[in-house]
C-alpha cells in the first residue's frame, strides 16, 4: 500500500483553477498533511469547499474567496488576501501575514481567522460564530448584522461598527469612528482581557493595553414596540 | 395549404418527358395552391456552370440584375420574366461575393436559388403561367419536383413562393406543405448564428435547418430525421440535392403525400389525382406513414 | 342640509384613511404577508391565445403528444435539472412556512417530477428528504449556509432580491422565530429577524462572476446555478446575470408573494410579471443567449393560462409560490373563527406575518401545525400541479404545437391597449393591420398617434 504523502505541491502558474481545487480536495480526502500552493498570483477561488482536514500554505497573495466554504481546514497566507477570505468557515484556522480586503471572514460560523495587518470594510459581516482577530485597523460596517462570535481588533474601527448586530462581542483597542445602530459599549472584565491577551500572543501579536467591548443593546429586537425615537434613526 | 408534385426518373427510360408530366401534375394541383407555382429541376453535371435565379418586385430591377451579372460573370443564357430573372452563367470567381452583390441591388431583390446542377423556377398564378414563362414541359432530365402555393400567413409574391433555399446553401432546395409552428423560435436562433432569411415564410426555416445540420457533419437523411423532432407543426416536405431526394413526414401525418414507384421512376404528389393526371393513367400509389423519412439516391 | 347621500372619495378612500390612522398608532410602516392587493395592475388576463384555424392545424387534445419537459443546465453541468413539466415550486423559507408544509410540497413535487426551493432559511432535513429535486437558495443572510448542503443541492439559486420587495432583504417577525428556526438561522429566540439587502461578499455584477465561479467549484461543477432578481430594471439585470455566467435567470414580478413585508413596498415597487417576462426575453435575445440561459418567471402565477402565456412570451419555466400554498389550504374556509380573531375572513387573509395561520401553514405553533396533514396536503398540491400541466397542454395543442415550449408571442393577442404596449403583442382586431376605409377618413389613426 502506498503511504500517504506528507506534502503535495501545486504550481498555480501551470495549473488551471478547476484542477487546483480538485487537487487540494483530493489531497485532503487522502489524508495528506499539507498542500503548498506556489505562485498563487492573487488568483480568485483558491481553496473552495474543502471539507476534510488539511493544512494549506499559500506562497504569496491570494484573490477573492480563498479558503471559503471550508471545514476543518488550517491555512497560512504568506502575503495579502482579497475579499471574503475564510467566508463561511466552519472549523479551522486561517492566518494572513499581510493585509486582507473587504468582507473578511464573512458569515464565518466557527474556527479562527487572523489577519496580522489591516482589513477593508465589512469584516465579520453576518458573523455566525468563531473568532476574527485583526492586528491592524478595520473599515466601514465591521460586524454588520453579526449573530454570534467574537471579533478582536487591535487597531481603529471605521463607521457603523457592529450595526444591527443580534449578539456576539466586538473588542476594539483603537479609535472607533462611529458606533453602529443597536450597539453599546460595556465594561470589559479583567479575566476577559487576560484571555484576549493570551490569544493574541499565541499568534505573535502584541496585545494593546486596553479594549472597548461592544455588544447589542437589544433596542432593534422587536418591531412591535413603539420606540419611535430609535426607528427614526434607523429608517 | 399547398400542393406538391414531382418525378424522379431512375434510368433513361422516359415514357414521356419529365417536365411534361410534372406540369400536368401541377395543373391538377391548382385548387390546393392557386397563388403561385414553382419547380426545381436537376441538370446534369457540367463544368464551369452555375444556375442562378433571382426574385424581384420593382420594375427595372430585373435589368439591373442582368447588368450586374454581365459585370461579374460570363452569361450563357439569361431571361427577365417580370418578377424573376433566370440565368445560366460561367466563370464565377467568387460565388459568395456574387450572391451578396445581387442581394444588395435593392430591397426587393434576392437570390432565390443557385447551384451547379439545381435550378428553381417560379411564377405567380397556376402551372400554365409557369409553363408559358419557362417551357418546363421541354425539360427531360432526371428530377423535376414542383409546388403549388396557397399562402397561409405570409405574403403572396415570388420571393415567398416555393421551392425555397437557404441564402447560403448551394444546390439544396426544399418544398414544403404545412406550417412550421415553432418558426419564430428557430428563425431567431439561426439569425443569431448569422444566417440571413429573405422571406417571412415559415417554410424557409426548413432549408436553413438542413443546411446548418449538414454543415455540422450530418448527411441529408440524418438531418431530415432530426428535423422530425426539432420542427413543430404540420409538414410533409421534400429536400433536393444533386445526389439525393428526401421526403419527410411529421409524426401526426397531417399533410398528405402519395407515392408511385416502379423500376423506372418514383412519382409523388399531394393527391393521387395529380399522378393520374400527370401520367395520363392510374398508377398504384401508397401513402407513407407518419414520422418517416425516405431517401432516394440519384 | 340636502339629501343625505354618502359620497365616497377615491382620493380619501376608506382604505387610505385606515392606513393613515394605523400609522399614526404604529409609528412605522405596516407589515403583512401574501402579496400586493392592488386592483389596477395589467396582467396575463389581458392576453388571449389565437389558436389554429385554417392557417394552422390543431393537435388532438387527448391523443396527440404534447411535450412538457424542460432541462436546465444541459451541456453545461454534470447533473442538469430535469423538470417533467415547466413548473417549479418557488422559494418559501422554513420559518415563513413550517416543516409540514415543506414536506407536503416536497412529496407533491417529487411525484410530478419537479423541484422545490429552500427559501431564506437554510436546507431543512425534512425538505431534503421529501423533495427529490431541491434548489438551494444562497441569500444575503446566509442563514444555515454550509458546504455540505451546497453539495447536496440539485441546483443553487443566488438571490439578489424577490418580487414582493425588490431592493430589500427578508423579514421574519419574532413571533415566528421558534427554537428550531432560531437554531437553523443562528439567531436569538423570539427576536425580529431582518435579512440584509446585499450579499456580504459580492456587491455588483462584476464580483458576481467570481462568486458564481466559487459556487461552481464548491458544487464540483455538477449542478446548475440560477440568479434570482425581483423585477425592477429587468432588461439590464438579465443581461448582466447572463454575462456573469448564470445557467438560468429567475425574475420575480411585483405580484410575487411574501410572508412578511412592508405593505407600502408591495404596492409600489417592482413591475408586473407580464411586463417583466417580455423585458427579460428581449434582453436574452439581444445578447444571443436565449437558448443557452433558461428563463424562470414567477409572481402571481395562478393557473395554466398564466403559465402558458408566460411561456409564450419567453419564459422556459414558471415559479409558483403563493398558489401552491393556496392549494395546500391557504385561505380555505376552515377554522373560520380563527380567521375572525385575526381580523379577516377566508379569501382575504394575508396574515402570514402573525404566525397564527388558521390552517397551519405559515406558523411554527405546534397546535396550529396539527391542522395541516402533510400526506393529504401533498395530494392537493400534486393535483393542482397536474391540472396546470393539462391546461398548458390545451393551449399548446390548440395552437398546433406538440411542445408547450414552442408557444411564442405570435400565438397571442392583447385585449387592451395598455398590455399591448407593455408586451408588444398586437391588440385584437385591427391591431396589426390598417382597415380598408382608413384612407377615406381624415382622422389620424390611433397607432400613428401612439407612435408619435
Tab-separated table of N, CA, C and O in Angstrom, chain A residues 17-18 21-22 44-45 48-52 64-65 68-72 83-84 87-88 90 102-103 106-107 109 122 125-126 128 140-141 144-145 147-148 164-167 220-226 228 231 235, chain C residues 25-29 31 78 138 140-148 150-151 171 173-175 183-188 190-196 198-203 207 210-211 213-215 217-218 220-221:
chain	number	residue	atom	x	y	z
A	17	UNK	N	-7.608	26.524	-12.708
A	17	UNK	CA	-8.276	26.678	-11.419
A	17	UNK	C	-9.021	25.425	-10.989
A	17	UNK	O	-8.943	24.996	-9.837
A	18	UNK	N	-9.768	24.833	-11.916
A	18	UNK	CA	-10.559	23.658	-11.553
A	18	UNK	C	-9.647	22.566	-10.995
A	18	UNK	O	-9.953	21.929	-9.991
A	21	UNK	N	-8.250	23.246	-7.353
A	21	UNK	CA	-9.190	22.887	-6.299
A	21	UNK	C	-9.398	21.386	-6.197
A	21	UNK	O	-9.525	20.831	-5.114
A	22	UNK	N	-9.426	20.718	-7.366
A	22	UNK	CA	-9.606	19.264	-7.333
A	22	UNK	C	-8.427	18.596	-6.635
A	22	UNK	O	-8.602	17.665	-5.841
A	44	UNK	N	-8.361	34.232	-7.837
A	44	UNK	CA	-9.561	34.043	-7.013
A	44	UNK	C	-9.824	32.560	-6.770
A	44	UNK	O	-9.338	31.696	-7.505
A	45	UNK	N	-10.678	32.298	-5.759
A	45	UNK	CA	-11.201	30.948	-5.535
A	45	UNK	C	-10.145	29.862	-5.354
A	45	UNK	O	-10.320	28.736	-5.806
A	48	UNK	N	-11.652	26.221	-2.304
A	48	UNK	CA	-13.087	26.418	-2.055
A	48	UNK	C	-13.745	25.084	-1.742
A	48	UNK	O	-13.485	24.096	-2.403
A	49	UNK	N	-14.603	25.068	-0.721
A	49	UNK	CA	-15.420	23.887	-0.460
A	49	UNK	C	-14.651	22.665	-0.001
A	49	UNK	O	-15.075	21.548	-0.247
A	50	UNK	N	-13.514	22.864	0.676
A	50	UNK	CA	-12.731	21.710	1.166
A	50	UNK	C	-13.295	21.324	2.527
A	50	UNK	O	-13.362	22.155	3.427
A	51	UNK	N	-13.706	20.068	2.716
A	51	UNK	CA	-14.322	19.689	3.977
A	51	UNK	C	-13.617	18.540	4.674
A	51	UNK	O	-14.218	17.837	5.494
A	52	UNK	N	-12.377	18.308	4.342
A	52	UNK	CA	-11.584	17.311	5.086
A	52	UNK	C	-10.357	18.004	5.663
A	52	UNK	O	-9.849	18.959	5.072
A	64	UNK	N	-9.972	36.729	-4.340
A	64	UNK	CA	-11.228	36.606	-3.600
A	64	UNK	C	-11.458	35.168	-3.142
A	64	UNK	O	-11.021	34.220	-3.793
A	65	UNK	N	-12.255	35.049	-2.073
A	65	UNK	CA	-12.795	33.750	-1.638
A	65	UNK	C	-11.748	32.658	-1.386
A	65	UNK	O	-12.071	31.476	-1.545
A	68	UNK	N	-12.659	29.502	1.303
A	68	UNK	CA	-14.049	29.841	1.592
A	68	UNK	C	-14.904	28.582	1.536
A	68	UNK	O	-14.558	27.631	0.862
A	69	UNK	N	-16.030	28.596	2.249
A	69	UNK	CA	-16.935	27.439	2.297
A	69	UNK	C	-16.187	26.171	2.693
A	69	UNK	O	-16.443	25.092	2.165
A	70	UNK	N	-15.228	26.306	3.622
A	70	UNK	CA	-14.416	25.167	4.043
A	70	UNK	C	-14.736	24.714	5.457
A	70	UNK	O	-15.369	25.439	6.233
A	71	UNK	N	-14.298	23.507	5.789
A	71	UNK	CA	-14.470	22.971	7.139
A	71	UNK	C	-13.211	22.183	7.481
A	71	UNK	O	-12.704	21.438	6.632
A	72	UNK	N	-12.731	22.345	8.714
A	72	UNK	CA	-11.544	21.612	9.197
A	72	UNK	C	-10.262	21.943	8.450
A	72	UNK	O	-9.345	21.138	8.412
A	83	UNK	N	-10.959	39.751	-1.201
A	83	UNK	CA	-12.224	39.771	-0.472
A	83	UNK	C	-12.583	38.401	0.096
A	83	UNK	O	-12.249	37.371	-0.477
A	84	UNK	N	-13.322	38.466	1.215
A	84	UNK	CA	-14.009	37.290	1.753
A	84	UNK	C	-13.119	36.084	2.005
A	84	UNK	O	-13.541	34.965	1.766
A	87	UNK	N	-14.587	32.992	4.156
A	87	UNK	CA	-16.045	33.104	4.126
A	87	UNK	C	-16.690	31.790	4.533
A	87	UNK	O	-16.320	30.741	4.056
A	88	UNK	N	-17.638	31.857	5.466
A	88	UNK	CA	-18.387	30.688	5.905
A	88	UNK	C	-17.521	29.562	6.479
A	88	UNK	O	-17.920	28.394	6.445
A	90	UNK	N	-16.227	26.821	8.906
A	90	UNK	CA	-16.990	26.133	9.947
A	90	UNK	C	-16.104	25.709	11.118
A	90	UNK	O	-16.448	25.919	12.271
A	102	UNK	N	-11.952	43.566	1.777
A	102	UNK	CA	-13.251	43.653	2.456
A	102	UNK	C	-13.898	42.295	2.669
A	102	UNK	O	-13.486	41.295	2.096
A	103	UNK	N	-14.938	42.314	3.518
A	103	UNK	CA	-15.739	41.117	3.796
A	103	UNK	C	-14.917	39.958	4.333
A	103	UNK	O	-15.264	38.799	4.127
A	106	UNK	N	-16.530	36.769	6.213
A	106	UNK	CA	-17.976	36.997	6.090
A	106	UNK	C	-18.723	35.723	6.458
A	106	UNK	O	-18.359	34.645	6.039
A	107	UNK	N	-19.788	35.868	7.274
A	107	UNK	CA	-20.630	34.716	7.621
A	107	UNK	C	-19.893	33.545	8.236
A	107	UNK	O	-20.388	32.434	8.216
A	109	UNK	N	-18.704	30.713	10.670
A	109	UNK	CA	-19.509	30.003	11.654
A	109	UNK	C	-18.707	29.445	12.822
A	109	UNK	O	-19.283	29.084	13.853
A	122	UNK	N	-16.529	45.918	6.105
A	122	UNK	CA	-17.414	44.768	6.349
A	122	UNK	C	-16.717	43.520	6.892
A	122	UNK	O	-17.136	42.401	6.604
A	125	UNK	N	-18.834	40.492	8.627
A	125	UNK	CA	-20.240	40.798	8.347
A	125	UNK	C	-21.061	39.526	8.474
A	125	UNK	O	-20.658	38.471	8.006
A	126	UNK	N	-22.202	39.606	9.171
A	126	UNK	CA	-23.040	38.423	9.336
A	126	UNK	C	-22.353	37.288	10.061
A	126	UNK	O	-22.698	36.129	9.853
A	128	UNK	N	-21.474	34.310	12.244
A	128	UNK	CA	-22.379	33.374	12.896
A	128	UNK	C	-21.658	32.493	13.918
A	128	UNK	O	-22.219	31.494	14.396
A	140	UNK	N	-15.322	50.313	7.328
A	140	UNK	CA	-16.746	50.607	7.452
A	140	UNK	C	-17.583	49.350	7.664
A	140	UNK	O	-17.279	48.295	7.127
A	141	UNK	N	-18.644	49.470	8.474
A	141	UNK	CA	-19.630	48.403	8.671
A	141	UNK	C	-19.035	47.089	9.167
A	141	UNK	O	-19.553	46.025	8.823
A	144	UNK	N	-21.396	44.040	10.725
A	144	UNK	CA	-22.790	44.342	10.389
A	144	UNK	C	-23.652	43.104	10.519
A	144	UNK	O	-23.309	42.045	10.033
A	145	UNK	N	-24.810	43.220	11.215
A	145	UNK	CA	-25.728	42.095	11.413
A	145	UNK	C	-25.047	40.840	11.946
A	145	UNK	O	-25.439	39.724	11.631
A	147	UNK	N	-24.303	37.777	14.280
A	147	UNK	CA	-25.264	36.974	15.025
A	147	UNK	C	-24.654	36.243	16.211
A	147	UNK	O	-25.322	35.962	17.197
A	148	UNK	N	-23.410	35.850	16.125
A	148	UNK	CA	-22.710	35.135	17.196
A	148	UNK	C	-21.243	35.357	16.948
A	148	UNK	O	-20.836	35.791	15.878
A	164	UNK	N	-26.654	46.928	13.710
A	164	UNK	CA	-27.698	45.889	13.668
A	164	UNK	C	-27.249	44.519	14.145
A	164	UNK	O	-27.835	43.510	13.769
A	165	UNK	N	-26.231	44.453	14.974
A	165	UNK	CA	-25.801	43.133	15.446
A	165	UNK	C	-26.866	42.522	16.342
A	165	UNK	O	-27.549	43.219	17.081
A	166	UNK	N	-27.038	41.199	16.266
A	166	UNK	CA	-28.021	40.495	17.079
A	166	UNK	C	-27.413	40.065	18.409
A	166	UNK	O	-28.054	40.119	19.452
A	167	UNK	N	-26.165	39.563	18.344
A	167	UNK	CA	-25.477	39.036	19.538
A	167	UNK	C	-24.004	38.962	19.201
A	167	UNK	O	-23.589	39.356	18.119
A	220	UNK	N	-33.269	46.959	18.800
A	220	UNK	CA	-33.856	46.695	17.488
A	220	UNK	C	-34.577	45.358	17.466
A	220	UNK	O	-34.931	44.840	16.426
A	221	UNK	N	-34.777	44.786	18.660
A	221	UNK	CA	-35.231	43.398	18.669
A	221	UNK	C	-36.677	43.171	18.283
A	221	UNK	O	-37.025	42.110	17.817
A	222	UNK	N	-37.539	44.116	18.535
A	222	UNK	CA	-38.943	43.860	18.194
A	222	UNK	C	-39.610	45.069	17.567
A	222	UNK	O	-39.744	46.116	18.192
A	223	UNK	N	-40.110	44.879	16.345
A	223	UNK	CA	-40.761	45.964	15.617
A	223	UNK	C	-41.973	46.496	16.337
A	223	UNK	O	-42.347	47.632	16.183
A	224	UNK	N	-42.657	45.590	17.042
A	224	UNK	CA	-43.943	45.986	17.584
A	224	UNK	C	-43.829	47.008	18.707
A	224	UNK	O	-44.783	47.681	19.047
A	225	UNK	N	-42.655	47.097	19.278
A	225	UNK	CA	-42.512	48.063	20.368
A	225	UNK	C	-42.509	49.482	19.806
A	225	UNK	O	-41.880	49.752	18.794
A	226	UNK	N	-43.216	50.354	20.504
A	226	UNK	CA	-43.378	51.697	19.939
A	226	UNK	C	-42.247	52.634	20.343
A	226	UNK	O	-42.478	53.661	20.935
A	228	UNK	N	-40.351	54.952	18.886
A	228	UNK	CA	-40.217	55.704	17.651
A	228	UNK	C	-38.861	56.395	17.533
A	228	UNK	O	-38.323	56.528	16.451
A	231	UNK	N	-36.459	54.127	15.872
A	231	UNK	CA	-36.776	53.872	14.478
A	231	UNK	C	-36.467	55.053	13.606
A	231	UNK	O	-36.060	54.907	12.467
A	235	UNK	N	-34.506	54.319	10.110
A	235	UNK	CA	-35.183	54.360	8.791
A	235	UNK	C	-34.740	55.482	7.863
A	235	UNK	O	-34.142	56.408	8.297
C	25	UNK	N	-50.817	55.308	14.903
C	25	UNK	CA	-50.653	54.495	16.111
C	25	UNK	C	-49.289	53.819	16.151
C	25	UNK	O	-48.616	53.765	17.168
C	26	UNK	N	-48.885	53.240	15.004
C	26	UNK	CA	-47.697	52.378	14.954
C	26	UNK	C	-46.387	53.144	14.987
C	26	UNK	O	-45.414	52.690	15.550
C	27	UNK	N	-46.361	54.245	14.308
C	27	UNK	CA	-45.111	54.987	14.194
C	27	UNK	C	-44.134	54.361	13.213
C	27	UNK	O	-42.951	54.634	13.236
C	28	UNK	N	-44.589	53.479	12.357
C	28	UNK	CA	-43.724	52.875	11.344
C	28	UNK	C	-44.607	52.401	10.185
C	28	UNK	O	-45.812	52.596	10.183
C	29	UNK	N	-43.992	51.732	9.214
C	29	UNK	CA	-44.765	51.217	8.083
C	29	UNK	C	-45.498	49.940	8.502
C	29	UNK	O	-45.112	49.262	9.430
C	31	UNK	N	-46.659	46.062	8.148
C	31	UNK	CA	-46.020	44.855	7.630
C	31	UNK	C	-47.093	43.790	7.487
C	31	UNK	O	-47.890	43.586	8.395
C	78	UNK	N	-22.673	18.807	-14.937
C	78	UNK	CA	-22.691	17.338	-14.965
C	78	UNK	C	-24.089	16.794	-14.661
C	78	UNK	O	-24.458	15.733	-15.155
C	138	UNK	N	-29.110	30.809	-2.081
C	138	UNK	CA	-27.969	31.475	-1.452
C	138	UNK	C	-28.339	32.946	-1.349
C	138	UNK	O	-28.464	33.629	-2.348
C	140	UNK	N	-28.476	36.928	0.852
C	140	UNK	CA	-27.633	37.846	1.629
C	140	UNK	C	-27.482	37.425	3.085
C	140	UNK	O	-26.441	37.619	3.685
C	141	UNK	N	-28.505	36.822	3.659
C	141	UNK	CA	-28.447	36.475	5.071
C	141	UNK	C	-27.478	35.339	5.352
C	141	UNK	O	-26.895	35.273	6.428
C	142	UNK	N	-27.337	34.421	4.377
C	142	UNK	CA	-26.515	33.224	4.548
C	142	UNK	C	-26.972	32.336	5.705
C	142	UNK	O	-26.175	31.570	6.245
C	143	UNK	N	-28.274	32.418	6.051
C	143	UNK	CA	-28.753	31.560	7.142
C	143	UNK	C	-28.562	30.091	6.777
C	143	UNK	O	-28.991	29.643	5.723
C	144	UNK	N	-27.978	29.350	7.694
C	144	UNK	CA	-27.859	27.912	7.506
C	144	UNK	C	-26.910	27.479	6.415
C	144	UNK	O	-26.785	26.294	6.134
C	145	UNK	N	-26.208	28.414	5.771
C	145	UNK	CA	-25.350	28.023	4.651
C	145	UNK	C	-24.170	27.191	5.126
C	145	UNK	O	-23.541	27.513	6.122
C	146	UNK	N	-23.899	26.104	4.436
C	146	UNK	CA	-22.693	25.324	4.707
C	146	UNK	C	-22.334	24.512	3.473
C	146	UNK	O	-23.189	24.235	2.653
C	147	UNK	N	-21.047	24.159	3.321
C	147	UNK	CA	-20.627	23.475	2.094
C	147	UNK	C	-21.291	22.119	1.902
C	147	UNK	O	-21.465	21.657	0.779
C	148	UNK	N	-21.691	21.472	2.994
C	148	UNK	CA	-22.304	20.147	2.878
C	148	UNK	C	-23.664	20.238	2.197
C	148	UNK	O	-23.995	19.455	1.316
C	150	UNK	N	-24.615	22.616	0.272
C	150	UNK	CA	-24.370	23.016	-1.110
C	150	UNK	C	-24.144	21.783	-1.982
C	150	UNK	O	-24.645	21.679	-3.085
C	151	UNK	N	-23.356	20.854	-1.449
C	151	UNK	CA	-23.041	19.670	-2.230
C	151	UNK	C	-24.237	18.737	-2.349
C	151	UNK	O	-24.277	17.866	-3.206
C	171	UNK	N	-37.702	39.387	5.935
C	171	UNK	CA	-38.142	39.739	7.293
C	171	UNK	C	-38.839	38.540	7.901
C	171	UNK	O	-39.621	37.867	7.243
C	173	UNK	N	-40.779	38.078	11.637
C	173	UNK	CA	-41.017	38.709	12.920
C	173	UNK	C	-40.791	37.727	14.072
C	173	UNK	O	-40.958	36.518	13.916
C	174	UNK	N	-40.449	38.267	15.226
C	174	UNK	CA	-40.064	37.475	16.395
C	174	UNK	C	-40.997	36.332	16.742
C	174	UNK	O	-40.564	35.261	17.155
C	175	UNK	N	-42.312	36.564	16.542
C	175	UNK	CA	-43.261	35.520	16.942
C	175	UNK	C	-43.121	34.244	16.133
C	175	UNK	O	-43.675	33.218	16.471
C	183	UNK	N	-32.343	28.102	15.828
C	183	UNK	CA	-31.145	27.263	15.699
C	183	UNK	C	-30.637	27.217	14.284
C	183	UNK	O	-29.448	27.364	14.026
C	184	UNK	N	-31.575	27.020	13.333
C	184	UNK	CA	-31.147	26.912	11.935
C	184	UNK	C	-30.525	28.203	11.441
C	184	UNK	O	-29.671	28.190	10.568
C	185	UNK	N	-30.990	29.330	11.990
C	185	UNK	CA	-30.502	30.608	11.485
C	185	UNK	C	-29.472	31.256	12.397
C	185	UNK	O	-29.010	32.359	12.125
C	186	UNK	N	-29.116	30.591	13.485
C	186	UNK	CA	-28.136	31.149	14.434
C	186	UNK	C	-28.594	32.490	14.982
C	186	UNK	O	-27.839	33.459	15.003
C	187	UNK	N	-29.883	32.559	15.381
C	187	UNK	CA	-30.415	33.811	15.899
C	187	UNK	C	-30.883	33.626	17.330
C	187	UNK	O	-31.221	32.528	17.740
C	188	UNK	N	-30.964	34.753	18.099
C	188	UNK	CA	-31.576	34.638	19.425
C	188	UNK	C	-33.066	34.344	19.267
C	188	UNK	O	-33.699	34.783	18.301
C	190	UNK	N	-37.014	34.383	19.426
C	190	UNK	CA	-38.075	35.388	19.541
C	190	UNK	C	-37.714	36.803	19.119
C	190	UNK	O	-38.494	37.735	19.329
C	191	UNK	N	-36.559	36.971	18.473
C	191	UNK	CA	-36.154	38.321	18.063
C	191	UNK	C	-36.539	38.545	16.599
C	191	UNK	O	-36.437	37.633	15.790
C	192	UNK	N	-37.000	39.766	16.247
C	192	UNK	CA	-37.341	40.057	14.855
C	192	UNK	C	-36.103	39.900	13.980
C	192	UNK	O	-35.076	40.505	14.236
C	193	UNK	N	-36.259	39.107	12.923
C	193	UNK	CA	-35.120	38.880	12.038
C	193	UNK	C	-35.238	39.743	10.785
C	193	UNK	O	-36.269	39.742	10.122
C	194	UNK	N	-34.203	40.479	10.518
C	194	UNK	CA	-34.144	41.260	9.276
C	194	UNK	C	-32.937	40.769	8.485
C	194	UNK	O	-31.839	40.732	9.003
C	195	UNK	N	-33.162	40.377	7.240
C	195	UNK	CA	-32.004	39.998	6.413
C	195	UNK	C	-31.444	41.239	5.742
C	195	UNK	O	-32.192	42.159	5.435
C	196	UNK	N	-30.153	41.235	5.478
C	196	UNK	CA	-29.577	42.372	4.757
C	196	UNK	C	-30.078	42.391	3.301
C	196	UNK	O	-30.607	41.399	2.820
C	198	UNK	N	-28.079	43.191	0.709
C	198	UNK	CA	-27.000	42.872	-0.217
C	198	UNK	C	-26.261	41.650	0.298
C	198	UNK	O	-26.220	41.394	1.492
C	199	UNK	N	-25.621	40.955	-0.598
C	199	UNK	CA	-24.759	39.858	-0.161
C	199	UNK	C	-23.543	40.433	0.560
C	199	UNK	O	-23.078	41.512	0.214
C	200	UNK	N	-23.012	39.701	1.535
C	200	UNK	CA	-21.883	40.232	2.296
C	200	UNK	C	-20.571	40.251	1.524
C	200	UNK	O	-19.684	41.028	1.841
C	201	UNK	N	-20.467	39.358	0.536
C	201	UNK	CA	-19.154	39.222	-0.087
C	201	UNK	C	-19.141	39.464	-1.592
C	201	UNK	O	-18.182	39.123	-2.265
C	202	UNK	N	-20.233	40.008	-2.159
C	202	UNK	CA	-20.143	40.489	-3.532
C	202	UNK	C	-21.144	41.614	-3.695
C	202	UNK	O	-22.233	41.562	-3.154
C	203	UNK	N	-20.755	42.644	-4.407
C	203	UNK	CA	-21.553	43.876	-4.427
C	203	UNK	C	-22.055	44.286	-5.786
C	203	UNK	O	-22.709	45.300	-5.900
C	207	UNK	N	-18.371	41.447	-9.449
C	207	UNK	CA	-17.945	40.457	-8.459
C	207	UNK	C	-18.751	39.170	-8.610
C	207	UNK	O	-18.270	38.081	-8.277
C	210	UNK	N	-17.225	36.155	-10.202
C	210	UNK	CA	-16.260	35.423	-9.374
C	210	UNK	C	-17.000	34.564	-8.352
C	210	UNK	O	-16.609	33.433	-8.061
C	211	UNK	N	-18.110	35.104	-7.817
C	211	UNK	CA	-18.898	34.342	-6.842
C	211	UNK	C	-19.475	33.095	-7.487
C	211	UNK	O	-19.479	32.018	-6.903
C	213	UNK	N	-18.252	31.464	-9.965
C	213	UNK	CA	-17.143	30.508	-10.086
C	213	UNK	C	-16.931	29.764	-8.780
C	213	UNK	O	-16.731	28.547	-8.753
C	214	UNK	N	-16.986	30.512	-7.673
C	214	UNK	CA	-16.767	29.887	-6.371
C	214	UNK	C	-17.819	28.803	-6.121
C	214	UNK	O	-17.499	27.696	-5.701
C	215	UNK	N	-19.083	29.129	-6.398
C	215	UNK	CA	-20.144	28.154	-6.148
C	215	UNK	C	-19.987	26.951	-7.076
C	215	UNK	O	-20.259	25.811	-6.696
C	217	UNK	N	-17.198	25.699	-8.126
C	217	UNK	CA	-16.148	24.853	-7.540
C	217	UNK	C	-16.703	24.111	-6.338
C	217	UNK	O	-16.511	22.908	-6.175
C	218	UNK	N	-17.435	24.847	-5.474
C	218	UNK	CA	-17.948	24.232	-4.244
C	218	UNK	C	-18.941	23.113	-4.544
C	218	UNK	O	-19.112	22.210	-3.741
C	220	UNK	N	-18.662	21.248	-7.263
C	220	UNK	CA	-17.964	20.335	-8.157
C	220	UNK	C	-18.457	20.407	-9.602
C	220	UNK	O	-18.447	19.401	-10.300
C	221	UNK	N	-18.915	21.596	-10.028
C	221	UNK	CA	-19.389	21.803	-11.397
C	221	UNK	C	-20.546	20.870	-11.745
C	221	UNK	O	-20.790	20.587	-12.911
